[in-house]
Coordinates of C-alpha atoms in Angstrom, one line a residue:
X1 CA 0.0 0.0 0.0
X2 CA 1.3 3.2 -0.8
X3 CA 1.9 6.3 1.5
X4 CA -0.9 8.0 -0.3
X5 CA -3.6 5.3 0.4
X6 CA -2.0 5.5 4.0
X7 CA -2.8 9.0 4.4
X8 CA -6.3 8.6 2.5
X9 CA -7.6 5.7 4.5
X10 CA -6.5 7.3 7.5
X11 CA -8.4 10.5 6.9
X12 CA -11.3 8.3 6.0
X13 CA -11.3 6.7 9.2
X14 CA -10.5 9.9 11.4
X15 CA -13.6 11.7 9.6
X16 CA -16.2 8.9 9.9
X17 CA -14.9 8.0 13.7
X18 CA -15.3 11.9 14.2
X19 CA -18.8 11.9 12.4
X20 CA -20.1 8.8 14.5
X21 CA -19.1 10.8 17.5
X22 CA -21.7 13.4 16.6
X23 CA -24.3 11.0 15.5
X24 CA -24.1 9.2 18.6
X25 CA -25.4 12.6 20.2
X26 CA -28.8 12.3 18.0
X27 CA -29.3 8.7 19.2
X28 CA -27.9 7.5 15.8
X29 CA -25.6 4.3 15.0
X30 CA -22.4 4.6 13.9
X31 CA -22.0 2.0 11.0
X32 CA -24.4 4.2 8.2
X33 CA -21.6 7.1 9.3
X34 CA -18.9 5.2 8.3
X35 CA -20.3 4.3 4.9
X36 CA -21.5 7.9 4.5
X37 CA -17.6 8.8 4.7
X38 CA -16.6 6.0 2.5
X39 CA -19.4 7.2 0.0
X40 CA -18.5 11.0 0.2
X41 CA -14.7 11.2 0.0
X42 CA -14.7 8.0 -2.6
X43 CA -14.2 8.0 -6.2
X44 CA -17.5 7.5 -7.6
X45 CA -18.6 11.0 -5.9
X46 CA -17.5 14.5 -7.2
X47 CA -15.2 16.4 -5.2
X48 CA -12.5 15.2 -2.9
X49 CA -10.9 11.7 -3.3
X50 CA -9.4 10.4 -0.6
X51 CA -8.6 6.4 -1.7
X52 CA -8.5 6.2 -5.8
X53 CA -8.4 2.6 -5.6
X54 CA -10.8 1.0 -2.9
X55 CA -10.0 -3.0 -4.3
X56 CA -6.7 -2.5 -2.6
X57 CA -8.3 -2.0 0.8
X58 CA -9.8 -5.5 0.3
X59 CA -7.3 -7.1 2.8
X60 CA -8.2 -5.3 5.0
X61 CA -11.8 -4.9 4.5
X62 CA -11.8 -8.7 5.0
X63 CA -10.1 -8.6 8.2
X64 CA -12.9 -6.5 9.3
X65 CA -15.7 -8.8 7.9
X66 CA -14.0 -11.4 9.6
X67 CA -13.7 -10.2 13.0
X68 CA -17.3 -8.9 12.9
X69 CA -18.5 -12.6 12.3
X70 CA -16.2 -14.2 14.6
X71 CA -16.8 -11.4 17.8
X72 CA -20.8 -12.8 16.8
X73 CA -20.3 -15.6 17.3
X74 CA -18.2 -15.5 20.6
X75 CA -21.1 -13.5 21.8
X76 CA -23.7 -15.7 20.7
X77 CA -26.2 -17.2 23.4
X78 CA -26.9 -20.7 22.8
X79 CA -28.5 -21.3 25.9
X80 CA -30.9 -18.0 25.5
X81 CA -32.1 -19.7 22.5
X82 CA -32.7 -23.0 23.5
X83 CA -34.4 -22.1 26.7
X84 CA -36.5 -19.0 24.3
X85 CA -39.4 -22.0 23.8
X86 CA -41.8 -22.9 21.1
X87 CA -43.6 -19.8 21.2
X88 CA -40.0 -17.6 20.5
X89 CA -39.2 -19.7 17.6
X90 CA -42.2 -19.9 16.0
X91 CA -42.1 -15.4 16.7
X92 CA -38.6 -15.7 15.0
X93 CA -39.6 -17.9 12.0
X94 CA -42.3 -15.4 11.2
X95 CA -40.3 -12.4 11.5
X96 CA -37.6 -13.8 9.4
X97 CA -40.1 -15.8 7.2
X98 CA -42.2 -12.4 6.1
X99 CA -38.8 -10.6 5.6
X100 CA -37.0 -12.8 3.3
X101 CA -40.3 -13.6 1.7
X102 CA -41.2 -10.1 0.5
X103 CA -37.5 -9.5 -0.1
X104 CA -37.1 -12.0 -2.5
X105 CA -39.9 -11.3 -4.6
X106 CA -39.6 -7.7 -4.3
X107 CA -36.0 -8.9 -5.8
X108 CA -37.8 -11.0 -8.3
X109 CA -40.2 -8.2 -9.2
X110 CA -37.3 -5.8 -10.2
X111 CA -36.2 -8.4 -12.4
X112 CA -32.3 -8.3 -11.5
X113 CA -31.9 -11.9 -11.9
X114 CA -32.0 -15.2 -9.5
X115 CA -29.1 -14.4 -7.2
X116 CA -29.6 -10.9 -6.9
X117 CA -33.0 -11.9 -5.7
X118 CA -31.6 -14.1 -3.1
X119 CA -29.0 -11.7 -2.2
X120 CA -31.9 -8.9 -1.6
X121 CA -33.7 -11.4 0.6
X122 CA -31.1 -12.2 3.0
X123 CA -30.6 -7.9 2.8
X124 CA -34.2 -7.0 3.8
X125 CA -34.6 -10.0 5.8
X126 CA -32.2 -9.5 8.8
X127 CA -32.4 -6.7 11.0
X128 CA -28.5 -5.1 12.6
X129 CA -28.5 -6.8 16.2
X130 CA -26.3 -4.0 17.0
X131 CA -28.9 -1.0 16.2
X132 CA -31.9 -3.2 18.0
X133 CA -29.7 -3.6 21.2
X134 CA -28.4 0.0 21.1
X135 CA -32.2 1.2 20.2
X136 CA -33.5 -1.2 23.5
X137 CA -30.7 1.1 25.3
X138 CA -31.4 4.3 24.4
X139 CA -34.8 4.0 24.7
X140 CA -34.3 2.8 28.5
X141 CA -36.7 -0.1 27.4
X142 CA -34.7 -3.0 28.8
X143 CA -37.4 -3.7 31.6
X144 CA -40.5 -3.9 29.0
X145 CA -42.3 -7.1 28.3
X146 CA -41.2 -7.2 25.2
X147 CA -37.6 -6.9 25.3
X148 CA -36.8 -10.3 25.7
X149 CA -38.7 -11.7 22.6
X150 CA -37.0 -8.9 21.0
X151 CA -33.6 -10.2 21.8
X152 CA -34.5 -13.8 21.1
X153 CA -35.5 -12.9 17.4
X154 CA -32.0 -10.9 16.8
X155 CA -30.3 -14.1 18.4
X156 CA -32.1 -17.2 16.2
X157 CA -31.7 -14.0 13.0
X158 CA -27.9 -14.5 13.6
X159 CA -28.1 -18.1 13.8
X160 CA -30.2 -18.2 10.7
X161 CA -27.4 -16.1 9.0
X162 CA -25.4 -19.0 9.1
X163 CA -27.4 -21.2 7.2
X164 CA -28.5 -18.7 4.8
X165 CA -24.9 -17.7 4.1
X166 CA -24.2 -21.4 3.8
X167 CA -26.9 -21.8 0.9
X168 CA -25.8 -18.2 -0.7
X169 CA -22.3 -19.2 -1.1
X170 CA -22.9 -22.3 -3.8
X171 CA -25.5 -20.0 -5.4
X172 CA -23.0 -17.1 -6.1
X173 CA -20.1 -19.0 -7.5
X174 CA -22.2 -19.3 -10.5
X175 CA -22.3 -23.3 -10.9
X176 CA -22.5 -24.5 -14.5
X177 CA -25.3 -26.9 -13.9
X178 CA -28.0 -28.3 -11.1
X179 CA -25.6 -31.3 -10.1
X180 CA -22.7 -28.9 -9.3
X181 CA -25.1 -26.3 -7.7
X182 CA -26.1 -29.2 -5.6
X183 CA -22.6 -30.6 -4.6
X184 CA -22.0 -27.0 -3.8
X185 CA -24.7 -26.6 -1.8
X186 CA -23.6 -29.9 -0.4
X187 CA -19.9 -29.0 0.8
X188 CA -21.4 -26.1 2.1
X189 CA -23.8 -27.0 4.6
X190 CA -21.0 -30.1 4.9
X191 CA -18.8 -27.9 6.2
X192 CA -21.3 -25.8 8.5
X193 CA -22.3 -29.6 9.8
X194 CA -18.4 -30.1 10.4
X195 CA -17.1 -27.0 12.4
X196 CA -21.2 -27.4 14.4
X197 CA -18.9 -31.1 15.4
X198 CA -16.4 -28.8 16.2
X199 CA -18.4 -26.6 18.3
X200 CA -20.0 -29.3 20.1
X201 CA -16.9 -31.7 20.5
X202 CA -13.7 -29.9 19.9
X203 CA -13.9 -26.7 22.0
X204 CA -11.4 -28.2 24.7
X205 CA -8.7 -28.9 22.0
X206 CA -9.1 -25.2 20.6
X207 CA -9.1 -23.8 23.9
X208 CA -5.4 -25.6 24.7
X209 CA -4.6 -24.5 21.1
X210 CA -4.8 -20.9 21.5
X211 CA -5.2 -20.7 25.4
X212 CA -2.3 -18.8 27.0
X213 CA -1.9 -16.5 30.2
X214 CA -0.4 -13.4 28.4
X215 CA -3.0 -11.4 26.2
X216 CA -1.0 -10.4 24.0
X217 CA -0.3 -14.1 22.6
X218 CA -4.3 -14.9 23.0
X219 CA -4.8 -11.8 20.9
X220 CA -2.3 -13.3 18.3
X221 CA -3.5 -17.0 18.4
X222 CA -6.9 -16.4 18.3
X223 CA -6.8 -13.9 15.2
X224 CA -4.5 -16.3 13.6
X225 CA -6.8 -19.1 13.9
X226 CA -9.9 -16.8 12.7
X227 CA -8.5 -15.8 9.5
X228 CA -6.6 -18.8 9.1
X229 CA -10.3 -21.2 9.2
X230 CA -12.0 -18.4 7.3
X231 CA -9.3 -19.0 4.4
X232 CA -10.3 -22.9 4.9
X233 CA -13.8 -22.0 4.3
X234 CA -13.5 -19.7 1.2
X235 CA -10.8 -22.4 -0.4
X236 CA -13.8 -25.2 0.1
X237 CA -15.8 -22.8 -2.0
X238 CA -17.7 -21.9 1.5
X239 CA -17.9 -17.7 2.7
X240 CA -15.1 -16.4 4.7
X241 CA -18.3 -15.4 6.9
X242 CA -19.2 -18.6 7.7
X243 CA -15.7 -19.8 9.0
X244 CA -15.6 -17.2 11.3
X245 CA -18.9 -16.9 12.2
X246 CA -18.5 -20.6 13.2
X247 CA -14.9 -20.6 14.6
X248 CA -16.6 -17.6 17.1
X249 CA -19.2 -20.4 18.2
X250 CA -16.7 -23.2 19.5
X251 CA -14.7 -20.6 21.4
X252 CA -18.1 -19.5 23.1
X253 CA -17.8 -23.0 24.5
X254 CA -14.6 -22.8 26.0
X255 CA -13.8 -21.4 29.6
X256 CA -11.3 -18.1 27.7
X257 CA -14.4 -17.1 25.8
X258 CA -14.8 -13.4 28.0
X259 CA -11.0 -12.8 27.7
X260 CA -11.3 -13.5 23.8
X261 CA -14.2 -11.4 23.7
X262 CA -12.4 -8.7 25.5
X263 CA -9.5 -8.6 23.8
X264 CA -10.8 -8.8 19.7
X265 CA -13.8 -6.2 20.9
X266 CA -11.1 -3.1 20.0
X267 CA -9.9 -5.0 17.0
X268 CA -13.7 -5.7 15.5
X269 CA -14.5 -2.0 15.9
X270 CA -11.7 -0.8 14.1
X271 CA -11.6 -3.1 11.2
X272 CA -15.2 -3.1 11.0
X273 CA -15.1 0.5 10.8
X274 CA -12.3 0.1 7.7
X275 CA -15.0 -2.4 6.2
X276 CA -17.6 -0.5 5.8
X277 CA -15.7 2.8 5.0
X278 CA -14.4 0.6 2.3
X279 CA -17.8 -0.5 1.0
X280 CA -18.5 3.0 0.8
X281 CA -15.5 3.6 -1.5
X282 CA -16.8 1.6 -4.0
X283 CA -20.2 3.0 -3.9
X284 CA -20.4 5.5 -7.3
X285 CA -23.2 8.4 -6.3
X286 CA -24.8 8.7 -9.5
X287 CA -26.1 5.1 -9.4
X288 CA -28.0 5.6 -6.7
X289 CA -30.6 7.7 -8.9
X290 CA -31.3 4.3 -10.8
X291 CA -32.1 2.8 -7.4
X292 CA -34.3 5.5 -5.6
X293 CA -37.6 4.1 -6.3
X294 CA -36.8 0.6 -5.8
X295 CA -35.3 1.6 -2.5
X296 CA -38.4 3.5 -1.0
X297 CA -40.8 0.0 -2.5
X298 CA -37.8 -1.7 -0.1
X299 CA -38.6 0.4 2.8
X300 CA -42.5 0.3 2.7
X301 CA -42.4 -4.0 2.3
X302 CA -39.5 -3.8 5.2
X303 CA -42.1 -1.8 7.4
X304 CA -45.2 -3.6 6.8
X305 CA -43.3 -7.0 6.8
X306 CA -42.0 -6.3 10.4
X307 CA -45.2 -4.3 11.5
X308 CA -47.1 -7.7 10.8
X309 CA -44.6 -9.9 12.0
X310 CA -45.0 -7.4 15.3
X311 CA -48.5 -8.2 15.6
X312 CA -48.0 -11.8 14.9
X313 CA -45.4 -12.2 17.6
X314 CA -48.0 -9.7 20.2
X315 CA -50.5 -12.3 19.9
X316 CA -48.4 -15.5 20.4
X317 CA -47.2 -13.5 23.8
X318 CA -50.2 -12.0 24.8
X319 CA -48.9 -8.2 24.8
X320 CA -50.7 -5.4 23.9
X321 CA -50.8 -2.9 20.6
X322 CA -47.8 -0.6 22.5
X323 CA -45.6 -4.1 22.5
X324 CA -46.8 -4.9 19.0
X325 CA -45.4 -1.5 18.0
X326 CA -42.5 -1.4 19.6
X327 CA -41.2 -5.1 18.1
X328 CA -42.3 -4.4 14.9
X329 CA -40.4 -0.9 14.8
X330 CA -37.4 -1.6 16.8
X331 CA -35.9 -4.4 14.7
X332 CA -36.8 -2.7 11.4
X333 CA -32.8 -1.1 11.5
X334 CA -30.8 -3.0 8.7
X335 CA -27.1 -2.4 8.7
X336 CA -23.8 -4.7 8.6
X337 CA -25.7 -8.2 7.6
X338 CA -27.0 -5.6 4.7
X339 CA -23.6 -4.6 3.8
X340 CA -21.8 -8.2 3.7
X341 CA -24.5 -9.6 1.7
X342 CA -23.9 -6.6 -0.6
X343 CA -20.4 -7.1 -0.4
X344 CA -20.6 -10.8 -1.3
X345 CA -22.7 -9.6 -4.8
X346 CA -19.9 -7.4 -5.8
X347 CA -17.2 -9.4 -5.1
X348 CA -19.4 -12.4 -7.2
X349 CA -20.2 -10.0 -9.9
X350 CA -23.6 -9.8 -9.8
X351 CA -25.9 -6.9 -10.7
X352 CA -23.9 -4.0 -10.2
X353 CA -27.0 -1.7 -8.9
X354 CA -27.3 -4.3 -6.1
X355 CA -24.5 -2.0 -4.1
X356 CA -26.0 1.2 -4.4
X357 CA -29.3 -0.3 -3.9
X358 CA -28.5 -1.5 -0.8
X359 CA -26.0 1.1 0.7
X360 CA -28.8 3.7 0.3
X361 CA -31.8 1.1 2.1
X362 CA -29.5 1.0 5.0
X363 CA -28.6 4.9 5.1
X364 CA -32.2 5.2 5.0
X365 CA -33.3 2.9 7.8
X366 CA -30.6 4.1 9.8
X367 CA -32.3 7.7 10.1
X368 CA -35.9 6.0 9.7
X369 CA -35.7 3.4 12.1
X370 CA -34.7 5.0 15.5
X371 CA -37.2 7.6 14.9
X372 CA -40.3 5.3 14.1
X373 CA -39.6 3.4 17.1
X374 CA -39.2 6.5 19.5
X375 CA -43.3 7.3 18.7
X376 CA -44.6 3.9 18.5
X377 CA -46.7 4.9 20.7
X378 CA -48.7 6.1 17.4
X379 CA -48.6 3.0 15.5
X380 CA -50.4 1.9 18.8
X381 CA -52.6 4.4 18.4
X382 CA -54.0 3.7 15.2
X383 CA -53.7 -0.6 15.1
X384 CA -57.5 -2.0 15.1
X385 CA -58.3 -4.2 18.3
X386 CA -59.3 -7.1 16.5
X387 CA -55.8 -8.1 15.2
X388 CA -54.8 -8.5 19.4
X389 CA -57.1 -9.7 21.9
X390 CA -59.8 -6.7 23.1
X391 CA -58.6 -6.9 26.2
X392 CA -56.5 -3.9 25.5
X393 CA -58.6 -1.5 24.0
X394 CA -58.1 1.1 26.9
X395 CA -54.4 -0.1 27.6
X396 CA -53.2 -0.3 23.9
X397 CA -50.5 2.8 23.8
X398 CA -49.4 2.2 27.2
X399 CA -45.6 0.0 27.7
X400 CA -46.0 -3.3 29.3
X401 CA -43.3 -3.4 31.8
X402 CA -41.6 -6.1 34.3
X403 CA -40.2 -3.0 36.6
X404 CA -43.2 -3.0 38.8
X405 CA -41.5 -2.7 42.0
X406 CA -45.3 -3.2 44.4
X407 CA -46.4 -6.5 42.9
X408 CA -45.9 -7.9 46.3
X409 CA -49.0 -5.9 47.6
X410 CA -51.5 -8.0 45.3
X411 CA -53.7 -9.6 47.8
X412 CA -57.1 -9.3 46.2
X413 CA -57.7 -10.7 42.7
X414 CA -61.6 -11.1 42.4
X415 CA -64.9 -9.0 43.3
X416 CA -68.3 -9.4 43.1
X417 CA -68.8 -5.4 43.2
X418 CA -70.3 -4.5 39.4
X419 CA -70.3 -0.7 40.7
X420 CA -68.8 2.5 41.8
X421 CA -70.3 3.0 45.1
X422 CA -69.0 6.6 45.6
X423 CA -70.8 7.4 42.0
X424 CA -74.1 5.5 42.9
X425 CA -74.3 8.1 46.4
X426 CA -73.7 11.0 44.3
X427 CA -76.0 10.1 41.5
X428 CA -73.6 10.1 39.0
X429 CA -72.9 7.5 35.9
X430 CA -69.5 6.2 35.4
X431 CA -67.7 4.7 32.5
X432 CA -65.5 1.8 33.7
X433 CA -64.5 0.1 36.9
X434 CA -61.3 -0.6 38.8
X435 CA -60.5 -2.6 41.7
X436 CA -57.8 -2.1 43.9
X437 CA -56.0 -5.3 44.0
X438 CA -54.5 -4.2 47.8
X439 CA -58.1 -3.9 49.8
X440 CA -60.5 -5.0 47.1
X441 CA -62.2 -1.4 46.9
X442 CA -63.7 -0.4 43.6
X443 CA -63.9 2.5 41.8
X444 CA -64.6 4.5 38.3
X445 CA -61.8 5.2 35.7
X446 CA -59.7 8.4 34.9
X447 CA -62.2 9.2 32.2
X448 CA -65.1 9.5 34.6
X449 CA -66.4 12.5 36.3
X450 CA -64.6 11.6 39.3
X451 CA -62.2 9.1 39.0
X452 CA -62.3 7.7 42.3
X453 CA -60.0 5.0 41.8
X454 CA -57.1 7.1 41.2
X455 CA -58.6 9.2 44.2
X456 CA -58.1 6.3 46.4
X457 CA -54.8 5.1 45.3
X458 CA -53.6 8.4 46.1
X459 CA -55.4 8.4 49.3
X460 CA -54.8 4.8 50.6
X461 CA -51.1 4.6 49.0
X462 CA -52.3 1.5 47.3
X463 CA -50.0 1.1 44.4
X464 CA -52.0 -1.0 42.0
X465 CA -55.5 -1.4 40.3
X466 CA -56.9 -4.1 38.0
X467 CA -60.0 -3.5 35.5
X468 CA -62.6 -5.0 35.4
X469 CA -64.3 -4.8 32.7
X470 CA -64.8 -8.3 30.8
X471 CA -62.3 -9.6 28.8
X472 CA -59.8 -7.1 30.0
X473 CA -56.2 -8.7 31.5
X474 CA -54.3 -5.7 32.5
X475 CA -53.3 -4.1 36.0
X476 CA -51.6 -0.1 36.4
X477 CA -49.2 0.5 38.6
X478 CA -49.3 4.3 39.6
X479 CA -46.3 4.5 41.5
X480 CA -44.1 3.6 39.0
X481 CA -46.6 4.6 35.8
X482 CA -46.5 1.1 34.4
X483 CA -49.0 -1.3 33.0
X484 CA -49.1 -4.9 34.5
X485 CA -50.3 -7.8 32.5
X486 CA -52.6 -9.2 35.2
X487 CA -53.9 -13.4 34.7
X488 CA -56.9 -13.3 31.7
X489 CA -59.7 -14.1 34.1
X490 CA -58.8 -12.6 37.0
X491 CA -61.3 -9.9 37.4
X492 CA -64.6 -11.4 38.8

């Protein structure tokens, strides 16, 4: 490399670590900054050039791919999966299901070709577990109902990356004819099958391999042995990806998995960062006008894909519009799956508006995403009751949350009151009831006259109420200004 690609990818790097920085302080994610950088200050945009030949950063743009994958797969909780159940698996096959499904024949519709088609669907289909986990964050929604299902998706979406890398690779080497598509296909997911042996059986010999007291020489074993099994994989016609991805998965298993994940954490950020800078280098501007309208057809299927898959997985789980909202809206951000996949077309030579097409769907998202899921609330709003159960017709844009701090002062469940006595003394009608699950008195709602259940709450110090009108399930915490999924049934 010479001193002048020195100097250029250095700037590049300075200017999109410097204009993450200042995203982060809008609640943005750094990766579409990075790309932004490599888009602005590349050569296929007019003005300033800082690399003139982005194919010789491709060393090094692997390194970062590779580290990404691997640090994944270090991090990756098995036993979060397993122990998700039926119910999270069948939420997770729908999300990933609808996705993939309307990304592929959107890809099909635009008539690109067969493998661009595939390559769009894996694009659109899987969400950036590092903008959804960052979004939870921000948001301060960790304690919601929701928020494990949410990170259970993201989890089986990485593990499904595996496989669907593993069927992409054969398809993208452009086999000659159905029997060598098919051995392809074969040593693929032979391969997957033999480093998931590996995994299962081999993580003590690894761990002995690279294990070593010093840092520094686990830093250097365990990056050697990354790039060295990703090689493997792309010389048995298998994605660098999936080497590492997999390599990551057996050293989960071993007992130096948090000092590896320590340790490569700096390195992953900083070659990931010279990844997708580099992506951006090789984006040229002026094919993005080809792309606009297909992009914003992308966006619309993306959003009504995960809204659905959102209501779908509300139902299984029994949460409310609110929860609906907020899993369909806060996995909607797409980003460095996006820009692999993308990456893999190129390399292949494959449609060459598939770059563009999808460096501009993940700028996009990027902005769109954190902002749709900070007013879900409004999705709520507006989603009919029938597609959940009814039982949250006066509940539906308020957060289910497990932070209820007075669930210990639930002593009274059931009532045989049907009204509001304070009302029936004054004479006055009232529009629902609530029962105060501490002392069993009942009272009208906050939109009657005179809300005396809230009156009493604030009177008594009893924390929590429970409706009851029929069919409803939900309790209110006023204390802590959280709803409480209560038992369906529990009213009378």
């Amino acid at each position: 490399m010479e001193h002048a690609d020195l100097v250029g990818l250095g700037s590049a790097v300075l200017l999109a670590g410097l204009l993450a920085r200042l995203a982060r302080r809008f609640g943005l994610p750094s990766v579409p900054c990075y790309m932004l950088v490599g888009i602005a200050f590349g050569p296929g945009t007019p003005g300033p050039v800082l690399v003139d030949h982005p194919g010789e950063l491709s060393l090094l743009a692997a390194l970062g791919l590779v580290l990404l994958l691997f640090h994944l797969g270090v991090e990756f909780p098995l036993d979060q999966v397993v122990g998700g159940g039926r119910r999270l698996f069948v939420a997770a096959a729908c999300y990933i299901g609808l996705n993939v499904t309307s990304g592929l024949l959107l890809g099909l519709a635009l008539g690109w070709g067969g493998s661009e088609a595939l390559v769009l669907a894996g694009a659109l289909g899987i969400s950036s577990s590092a903008i959804v986990t960052k979004l939870l964050i921000e948001l301060h929604r960790l304690t919601n109902a929701e928020t494990p299902v949410i990170l259970g998706i993201i989890v089986i979406e990485d593990l499904f990356l595996a496989f669907y890398l593993a069927l992409l690779s054969p398809v993208l080497s452009a086999a000659e004819s159905p029997a060598e598509l098919a051995e392809d296909v074969a040593m693929s997911f032979g391969f997957l099958v033999l480093l998931f042996a590996v995994a299962r059986y081999g993580a003590r010999a690894v761990a002995a391999l690279i294990g070593s007291r010093e840092d520094e020489l686990l830093a250097v074993l365990t990056v050697g042995l990354v790039v060295l099994v990703a090689g493997l994989s792309q010389e048995v016609g298998v994605s660098d990806a999936i080497g590492a991805l997999m390599i990551g998965l057996v050293v989960s298993r071993t007992e130096i998995r948090e000092r590896v994940e320590r340790l490569v954490l700096p390195l992953r950020d900083v070659f990931a960062a010279v990844f997708f800078v580099t992506f951006g280098l090789t984006i040229d501007i002026a094919d993005m006008d080809a792309v606009a309208v297909p992009v914003a057809v992308a966006i619309c299927v993306t959003l009504l894909a995960n809204v659905s898959a959102g209501i779908v997985t509300a139902r299984l789980f029994g949460f409310n519009q609110r929860a609906a909202a907020n899993i369909g809206l806060t996995v909607l951000g797409r980003g460095e799956f996006s820009l692999i996949l993308a990456t893999l077309a190129v390399g292949a030579g494959l449609d060459e508006r598939i770059g563009p097409f999808i460096a501009l769907y993940v700028l996009l998202l990027a902005v769109l995403s954190p902002l749709l899921a900070t007013h879900s609330r409004y999705l709520a709003r507006i989603m009919p009751d029938r597609v959940l159960r009814p039982g949250w017709r006066y509940v539906r844009e308020e957060t289910i949350s497990t932070s209820c701090t007075h669930l210990d002062q639930i002593r009274v469940t059931r009532t045989d009151v049907d009204v509001c006595a304070a009302c029936e003394a004054l004479g006055d009608d009232w529009v629902e009831l609530r029962l105060c699950v501490t002392c069993g008195h009942v009272g009208c709602c906050d939109d009657s006259p005179h809300r005396h259940a809230s009156t009493h709450a604030r009177e008594s110090g009893h924390p929590i109420v429970q409706s009851l009108e029929p069919g409803e399930d939900w309790r209110w915490c006023f204390p802590d200004e959280t709803l409480v999924r209560a038992p369906l049934g529990a009213q009378r």
